[in-house]
PDB file of C-alpha atoms in Angstrom:
ATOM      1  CA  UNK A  23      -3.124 -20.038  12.702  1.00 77.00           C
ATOM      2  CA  UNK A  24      -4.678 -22.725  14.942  1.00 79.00           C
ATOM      3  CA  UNK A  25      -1.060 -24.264  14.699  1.00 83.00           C
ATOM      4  CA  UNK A  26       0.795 -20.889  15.729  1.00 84.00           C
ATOM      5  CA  UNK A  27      -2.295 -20.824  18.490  1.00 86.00           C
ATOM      6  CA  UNK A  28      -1.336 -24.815  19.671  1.00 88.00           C
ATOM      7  CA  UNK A  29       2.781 -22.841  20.273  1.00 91.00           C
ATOM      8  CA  UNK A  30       1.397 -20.353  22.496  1.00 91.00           C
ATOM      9  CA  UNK A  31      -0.913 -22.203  24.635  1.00 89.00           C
ATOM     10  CA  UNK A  32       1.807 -25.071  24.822  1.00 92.00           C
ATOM     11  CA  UNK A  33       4.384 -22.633  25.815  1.00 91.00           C
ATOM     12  CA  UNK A  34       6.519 -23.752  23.445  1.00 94.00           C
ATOM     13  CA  UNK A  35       6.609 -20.069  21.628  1.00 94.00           C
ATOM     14  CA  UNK A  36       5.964 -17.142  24.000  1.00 94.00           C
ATOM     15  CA  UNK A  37       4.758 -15.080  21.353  1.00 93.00           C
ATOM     16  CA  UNK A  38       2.486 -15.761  17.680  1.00 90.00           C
ATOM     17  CA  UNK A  39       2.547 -12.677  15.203  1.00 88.00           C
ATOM     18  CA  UNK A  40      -1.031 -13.498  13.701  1.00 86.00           C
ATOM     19  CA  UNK A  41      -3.063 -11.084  11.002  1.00 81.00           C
ATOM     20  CA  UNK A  42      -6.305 -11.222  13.057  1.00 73.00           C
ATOM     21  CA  UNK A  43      -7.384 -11.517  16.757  1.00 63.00           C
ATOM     22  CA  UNK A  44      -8.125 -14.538  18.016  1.00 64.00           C
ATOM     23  CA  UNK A  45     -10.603 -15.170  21.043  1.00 68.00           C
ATOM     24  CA  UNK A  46     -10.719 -16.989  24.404  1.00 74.00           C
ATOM     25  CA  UNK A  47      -8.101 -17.381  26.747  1.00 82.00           C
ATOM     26  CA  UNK A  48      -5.110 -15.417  24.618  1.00 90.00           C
ATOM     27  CA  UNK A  49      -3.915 -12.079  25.455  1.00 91.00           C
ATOM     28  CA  UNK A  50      -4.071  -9.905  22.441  1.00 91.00           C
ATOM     29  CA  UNK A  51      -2.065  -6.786  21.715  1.00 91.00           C
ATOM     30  CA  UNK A  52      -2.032  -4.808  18.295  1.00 90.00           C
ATOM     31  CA  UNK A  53       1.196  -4.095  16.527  1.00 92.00           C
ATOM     32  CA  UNK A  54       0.835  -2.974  13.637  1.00 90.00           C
ATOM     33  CA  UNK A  55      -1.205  -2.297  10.384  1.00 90.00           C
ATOM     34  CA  UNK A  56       0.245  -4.116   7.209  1.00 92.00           C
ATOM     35  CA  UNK A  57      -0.902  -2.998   3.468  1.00 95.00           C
ATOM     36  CA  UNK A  58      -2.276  -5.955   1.131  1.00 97.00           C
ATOM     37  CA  UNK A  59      -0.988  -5.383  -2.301  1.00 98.00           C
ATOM     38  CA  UNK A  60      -1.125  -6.395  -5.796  1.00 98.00           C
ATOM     39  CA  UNK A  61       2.576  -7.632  -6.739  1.00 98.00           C
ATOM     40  CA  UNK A  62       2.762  -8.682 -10.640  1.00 97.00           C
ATOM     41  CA  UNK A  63       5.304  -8.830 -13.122  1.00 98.00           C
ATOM     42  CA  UNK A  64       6.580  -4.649 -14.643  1.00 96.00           C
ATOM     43  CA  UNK A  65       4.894  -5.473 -17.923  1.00 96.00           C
ATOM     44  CA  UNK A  66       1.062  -6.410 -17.182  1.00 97.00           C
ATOM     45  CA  UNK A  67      -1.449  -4.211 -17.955  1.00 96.00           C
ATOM     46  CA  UNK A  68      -2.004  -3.747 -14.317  1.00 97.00           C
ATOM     47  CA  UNK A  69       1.351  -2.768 -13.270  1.00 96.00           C
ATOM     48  CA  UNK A  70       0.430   0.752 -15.598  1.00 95.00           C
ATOM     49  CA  UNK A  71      -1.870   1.521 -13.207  1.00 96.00           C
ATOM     50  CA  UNK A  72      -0.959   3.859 -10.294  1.00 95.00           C
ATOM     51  CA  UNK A  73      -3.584   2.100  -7.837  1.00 96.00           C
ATOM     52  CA  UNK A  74      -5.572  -0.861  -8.370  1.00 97.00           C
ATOM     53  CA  UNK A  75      -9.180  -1.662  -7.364  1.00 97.00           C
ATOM     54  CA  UNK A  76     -10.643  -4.929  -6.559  1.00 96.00           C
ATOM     55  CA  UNK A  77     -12.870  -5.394  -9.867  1.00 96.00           C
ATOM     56  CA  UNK A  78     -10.469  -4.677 -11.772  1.00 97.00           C
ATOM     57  CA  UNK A  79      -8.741  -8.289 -10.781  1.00 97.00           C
ATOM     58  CA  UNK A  80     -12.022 -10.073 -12.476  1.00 97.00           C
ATOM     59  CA  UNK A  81     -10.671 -13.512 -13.949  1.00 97.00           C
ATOM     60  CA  UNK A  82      -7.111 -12.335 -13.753  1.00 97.00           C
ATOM     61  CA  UNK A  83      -4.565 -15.152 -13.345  1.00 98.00           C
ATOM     62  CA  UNK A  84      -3.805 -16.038  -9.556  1.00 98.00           C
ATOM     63  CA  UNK A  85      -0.880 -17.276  -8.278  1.00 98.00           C
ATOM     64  CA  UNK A  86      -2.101 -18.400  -4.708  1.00 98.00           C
ATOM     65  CA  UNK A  87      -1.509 -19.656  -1.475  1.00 97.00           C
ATOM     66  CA  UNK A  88      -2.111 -23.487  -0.825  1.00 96.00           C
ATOM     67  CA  UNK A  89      -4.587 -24.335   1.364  1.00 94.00           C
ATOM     68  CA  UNK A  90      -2.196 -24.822   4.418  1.00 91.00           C
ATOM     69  CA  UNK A  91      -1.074 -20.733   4.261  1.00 90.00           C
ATOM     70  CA  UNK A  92      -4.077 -18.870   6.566  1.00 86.00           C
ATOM     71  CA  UNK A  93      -3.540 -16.410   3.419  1.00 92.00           C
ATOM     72  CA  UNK A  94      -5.233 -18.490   1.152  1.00 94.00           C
ATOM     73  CA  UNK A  95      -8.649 -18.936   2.992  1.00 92.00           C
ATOM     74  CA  UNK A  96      -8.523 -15.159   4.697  1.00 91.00           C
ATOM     75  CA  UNK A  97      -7.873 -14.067   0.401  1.00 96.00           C
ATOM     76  CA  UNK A  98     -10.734 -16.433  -0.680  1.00 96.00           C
ATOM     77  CA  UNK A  99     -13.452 -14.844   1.575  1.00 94.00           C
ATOM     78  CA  UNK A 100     -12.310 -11.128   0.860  1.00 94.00           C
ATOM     79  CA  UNK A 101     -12.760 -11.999  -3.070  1.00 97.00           C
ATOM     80  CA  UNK A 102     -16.275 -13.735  -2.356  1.00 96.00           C
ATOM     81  CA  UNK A 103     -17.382 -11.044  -0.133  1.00 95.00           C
ATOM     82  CA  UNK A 104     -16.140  -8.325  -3.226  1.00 95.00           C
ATOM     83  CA  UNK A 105     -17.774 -10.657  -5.511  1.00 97.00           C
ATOM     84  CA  UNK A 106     -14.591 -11.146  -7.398  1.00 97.00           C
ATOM     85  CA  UNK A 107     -13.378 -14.129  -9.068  1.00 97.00           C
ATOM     86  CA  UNK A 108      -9.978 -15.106 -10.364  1.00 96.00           C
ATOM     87  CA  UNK A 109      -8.245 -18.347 -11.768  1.00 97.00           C
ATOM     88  CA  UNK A 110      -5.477 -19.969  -9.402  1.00 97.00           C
ATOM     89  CA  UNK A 111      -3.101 -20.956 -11.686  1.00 98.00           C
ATOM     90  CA  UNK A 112      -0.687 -22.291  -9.022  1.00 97.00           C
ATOM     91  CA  UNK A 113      -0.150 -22.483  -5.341  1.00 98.00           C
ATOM     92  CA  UNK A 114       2.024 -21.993  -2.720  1.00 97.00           C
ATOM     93  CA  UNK A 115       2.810 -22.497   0.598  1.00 96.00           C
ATOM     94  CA  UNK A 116       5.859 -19.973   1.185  1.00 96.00           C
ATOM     95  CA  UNK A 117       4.269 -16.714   1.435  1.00 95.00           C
ATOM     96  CA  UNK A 118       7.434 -15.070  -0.383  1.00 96.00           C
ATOM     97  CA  UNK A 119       6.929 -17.101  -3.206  1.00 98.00           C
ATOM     98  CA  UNK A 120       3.932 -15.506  -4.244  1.00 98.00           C
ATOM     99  CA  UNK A 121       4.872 -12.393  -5.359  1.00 98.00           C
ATOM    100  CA  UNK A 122       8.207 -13.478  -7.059  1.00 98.00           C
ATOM    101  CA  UNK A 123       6.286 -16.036  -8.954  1.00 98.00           C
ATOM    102  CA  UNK A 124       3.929 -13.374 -10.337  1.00 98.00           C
ATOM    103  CA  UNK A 125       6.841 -11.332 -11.264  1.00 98.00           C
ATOM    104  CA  UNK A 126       8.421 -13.541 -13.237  1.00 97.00           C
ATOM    105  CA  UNK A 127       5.066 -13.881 -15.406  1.00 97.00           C
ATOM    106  CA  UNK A 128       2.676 -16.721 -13.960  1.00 97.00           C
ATOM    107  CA  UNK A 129       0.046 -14.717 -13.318  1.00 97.00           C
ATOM    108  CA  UNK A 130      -0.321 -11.472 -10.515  1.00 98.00           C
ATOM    109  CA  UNK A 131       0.095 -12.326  -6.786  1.00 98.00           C
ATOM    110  CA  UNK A 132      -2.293 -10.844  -3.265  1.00 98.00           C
ATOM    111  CA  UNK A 133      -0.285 -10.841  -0.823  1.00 97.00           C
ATOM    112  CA  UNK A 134       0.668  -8.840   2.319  1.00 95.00           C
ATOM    113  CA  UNK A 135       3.425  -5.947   1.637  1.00 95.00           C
ATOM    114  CA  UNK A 136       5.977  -8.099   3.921  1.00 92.00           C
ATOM    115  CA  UNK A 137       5.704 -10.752   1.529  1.00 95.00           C
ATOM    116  CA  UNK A 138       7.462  -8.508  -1.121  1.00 97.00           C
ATOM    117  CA  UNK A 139      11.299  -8.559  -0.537  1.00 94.00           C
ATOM    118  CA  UNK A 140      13.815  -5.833  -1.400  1.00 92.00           C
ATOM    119  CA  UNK A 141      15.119  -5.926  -4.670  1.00 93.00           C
ATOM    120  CA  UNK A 142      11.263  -6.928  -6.404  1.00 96.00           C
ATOM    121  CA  UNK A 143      12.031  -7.106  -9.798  1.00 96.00           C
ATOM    122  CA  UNK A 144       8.184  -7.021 -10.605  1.00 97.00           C
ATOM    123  CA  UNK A 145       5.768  -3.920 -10.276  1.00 97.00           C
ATOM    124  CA  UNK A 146       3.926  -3.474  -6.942  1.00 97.00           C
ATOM    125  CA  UNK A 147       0.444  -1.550  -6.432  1.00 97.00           C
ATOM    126  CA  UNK A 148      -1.877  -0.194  -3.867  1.00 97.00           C
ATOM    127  CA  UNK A 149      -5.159  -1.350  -4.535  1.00 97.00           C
ATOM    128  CA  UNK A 150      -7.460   1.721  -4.147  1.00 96.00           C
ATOM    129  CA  UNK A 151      -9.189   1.966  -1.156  1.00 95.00           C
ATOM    130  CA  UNK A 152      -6.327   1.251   0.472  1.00 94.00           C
ATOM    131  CA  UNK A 153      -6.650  -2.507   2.020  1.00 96.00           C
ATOM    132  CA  UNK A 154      -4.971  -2.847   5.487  1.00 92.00           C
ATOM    133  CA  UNK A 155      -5.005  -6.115   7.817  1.00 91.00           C
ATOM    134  CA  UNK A 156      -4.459  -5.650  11.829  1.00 90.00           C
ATOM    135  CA  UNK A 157      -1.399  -7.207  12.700  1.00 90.00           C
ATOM    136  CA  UNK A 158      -1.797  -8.537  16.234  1.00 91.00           C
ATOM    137  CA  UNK A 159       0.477 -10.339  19.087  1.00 92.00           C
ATOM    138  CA  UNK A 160      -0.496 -13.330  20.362  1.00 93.00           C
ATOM    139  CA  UNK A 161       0.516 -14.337  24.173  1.00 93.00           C
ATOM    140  CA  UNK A 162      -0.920 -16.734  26.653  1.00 92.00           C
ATOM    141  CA  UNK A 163      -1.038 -14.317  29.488  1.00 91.00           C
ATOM    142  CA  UNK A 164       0.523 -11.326  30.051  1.00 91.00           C
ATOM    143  CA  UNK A 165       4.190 -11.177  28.419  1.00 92.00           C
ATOM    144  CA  UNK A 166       6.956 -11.547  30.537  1.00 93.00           C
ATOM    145  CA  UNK A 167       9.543  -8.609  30.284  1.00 95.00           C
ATOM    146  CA  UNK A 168      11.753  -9.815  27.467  1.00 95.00           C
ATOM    147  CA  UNK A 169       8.411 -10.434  25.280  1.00 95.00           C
ATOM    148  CA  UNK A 170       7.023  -6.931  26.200  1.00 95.00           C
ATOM    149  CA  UNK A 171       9.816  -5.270  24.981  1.00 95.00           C
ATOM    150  CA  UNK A 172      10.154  -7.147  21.465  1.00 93.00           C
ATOM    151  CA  UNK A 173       5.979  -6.178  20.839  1.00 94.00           C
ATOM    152  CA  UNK A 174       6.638  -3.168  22.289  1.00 94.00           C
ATOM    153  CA  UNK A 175       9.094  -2.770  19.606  1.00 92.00           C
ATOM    154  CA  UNK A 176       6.858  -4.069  16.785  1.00 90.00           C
ATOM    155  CA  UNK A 177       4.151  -1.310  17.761  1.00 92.00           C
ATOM    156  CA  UNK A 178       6.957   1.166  17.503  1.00 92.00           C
ATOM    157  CA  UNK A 179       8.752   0.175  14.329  1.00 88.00           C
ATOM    158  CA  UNK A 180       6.137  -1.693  12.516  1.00 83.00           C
ATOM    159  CA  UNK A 181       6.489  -3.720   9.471  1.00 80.00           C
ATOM    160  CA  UNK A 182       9.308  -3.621   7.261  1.00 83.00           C
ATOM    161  CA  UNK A 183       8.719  -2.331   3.927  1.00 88.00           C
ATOM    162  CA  UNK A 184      11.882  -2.366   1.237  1.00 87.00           C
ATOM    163  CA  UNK A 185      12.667   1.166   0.303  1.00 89.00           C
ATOM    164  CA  UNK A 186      12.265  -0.018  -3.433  1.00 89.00           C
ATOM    165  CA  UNK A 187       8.931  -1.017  -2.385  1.00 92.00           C
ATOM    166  CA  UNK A 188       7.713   2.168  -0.436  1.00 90.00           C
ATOM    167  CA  UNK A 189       8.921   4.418  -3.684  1.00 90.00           C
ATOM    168  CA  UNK A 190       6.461   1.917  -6.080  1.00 91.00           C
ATOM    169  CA  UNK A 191       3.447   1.892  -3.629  1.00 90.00           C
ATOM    170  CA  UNK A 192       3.996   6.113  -3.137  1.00 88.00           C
ATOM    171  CA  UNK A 193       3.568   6.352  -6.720  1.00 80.00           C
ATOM    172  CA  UNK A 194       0.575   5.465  -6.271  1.00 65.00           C
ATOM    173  CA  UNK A 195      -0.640   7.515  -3.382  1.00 45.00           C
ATOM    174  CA  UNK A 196      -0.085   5.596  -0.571  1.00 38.00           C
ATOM    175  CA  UNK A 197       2.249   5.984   2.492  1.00 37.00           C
ATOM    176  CA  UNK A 198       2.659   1.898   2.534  1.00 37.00           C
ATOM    177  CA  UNK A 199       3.500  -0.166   5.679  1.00 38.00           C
ATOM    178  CA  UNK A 200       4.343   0.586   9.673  1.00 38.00           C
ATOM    179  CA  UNK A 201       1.780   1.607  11.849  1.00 34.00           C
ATOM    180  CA  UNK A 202      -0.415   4.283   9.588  1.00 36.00           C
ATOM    181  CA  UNK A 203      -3.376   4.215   9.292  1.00 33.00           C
ATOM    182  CA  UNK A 204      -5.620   4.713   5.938  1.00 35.00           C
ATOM    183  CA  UNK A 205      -8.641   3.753   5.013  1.00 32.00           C
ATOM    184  CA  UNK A 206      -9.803  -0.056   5.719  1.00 35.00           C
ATOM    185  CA  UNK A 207     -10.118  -2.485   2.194  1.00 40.00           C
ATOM    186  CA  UNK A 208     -12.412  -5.093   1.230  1.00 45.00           C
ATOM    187  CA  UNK A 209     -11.676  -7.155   4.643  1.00 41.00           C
ATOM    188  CA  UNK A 210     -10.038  -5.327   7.296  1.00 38.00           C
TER     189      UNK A 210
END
């Protein structure tokens, strides 16, 4: 994050897509809400549930984010704060990793629902409540016009969600993705 931050205050990117505001001299505007979900391989035990809750992730296998993806610290405080614990059995940096890794059997993966591509040949799940993060544009003043219109096109389209994806996660009762709302998880 502080590197995305460095970008925009640099002018070197006129825009940072970041999950959480940021304060001081950055000009914040929301864009969307994104659904954290559990992404594991179709056989696990978990992947039989409909929805998943928190607890029931106790010791489970983690594949992680290093320490270098913001995921990895934002993930760490949400399972401390739901007084959770589970085993990192590897980590990585690519945020798209994650969830391919855990369906191919090395363990089940948190990640954000744009992490999971189309085509997941693993099981994805809600967790139950719903856990949403505030997606959130990032700008060192106002935007000029040609960065207004691509947020303002971010609020109105949201975040992408595979249709493959959207068809797992309604299974289990939610309406995944874009800008709905639902009710806040562990950390939002």
């Amino acid at each position: 994050m502080d590197e995305a931050l460095g970008l925009v205050d640099s002018d070197e990117a006129d825009v940072a897509l970041l999950p959480t505001p940021s304060s001081g001299r950055f000009t914040i505007t929301a864009v969307a809400e994104e659904e954290i979900v559990l992404a594991t391989a179709s056989g696990h035990p978990l992947a039989r549930q409909s929805a998943v809750r928190l607890e029931d992730l106790e010791g489970a296998p983690l594949v992680h984010f290093a320490p270098d993806n913001g995921l990895s610290t934002w993930l760490d405080q949400s399972f401390a704060r739901a007084g959770v614990r589970l085993e990192p059995v590897m980590r990585t940096s690519v945020t798209t990793a994650a969830p391919q890794l855990a369906a191919a059997g090395l363990g089940i993966a948190v990640c954000p629902v744009s992490a999971v591509s189309d085509g997941f040949p693993g099981a994805v799940r809600p967790f139950s409540p719903r856990w949403i993060r505030q997606l959130v544009a990032v700008t060192s003043g106002e935007p000029d016009p040609l960065v207004a219109r691509f947020i303002g096109n971010l609020r109105s389209h949201g975040v992408r969600v595979p249709r493959g994806v959207r068809a797992q996660l309604a299974e289990g009762g939610s309406s995944a993705g874009g800008s709905s709302a639902g009710t806040p998880g562990p950390s939002s």
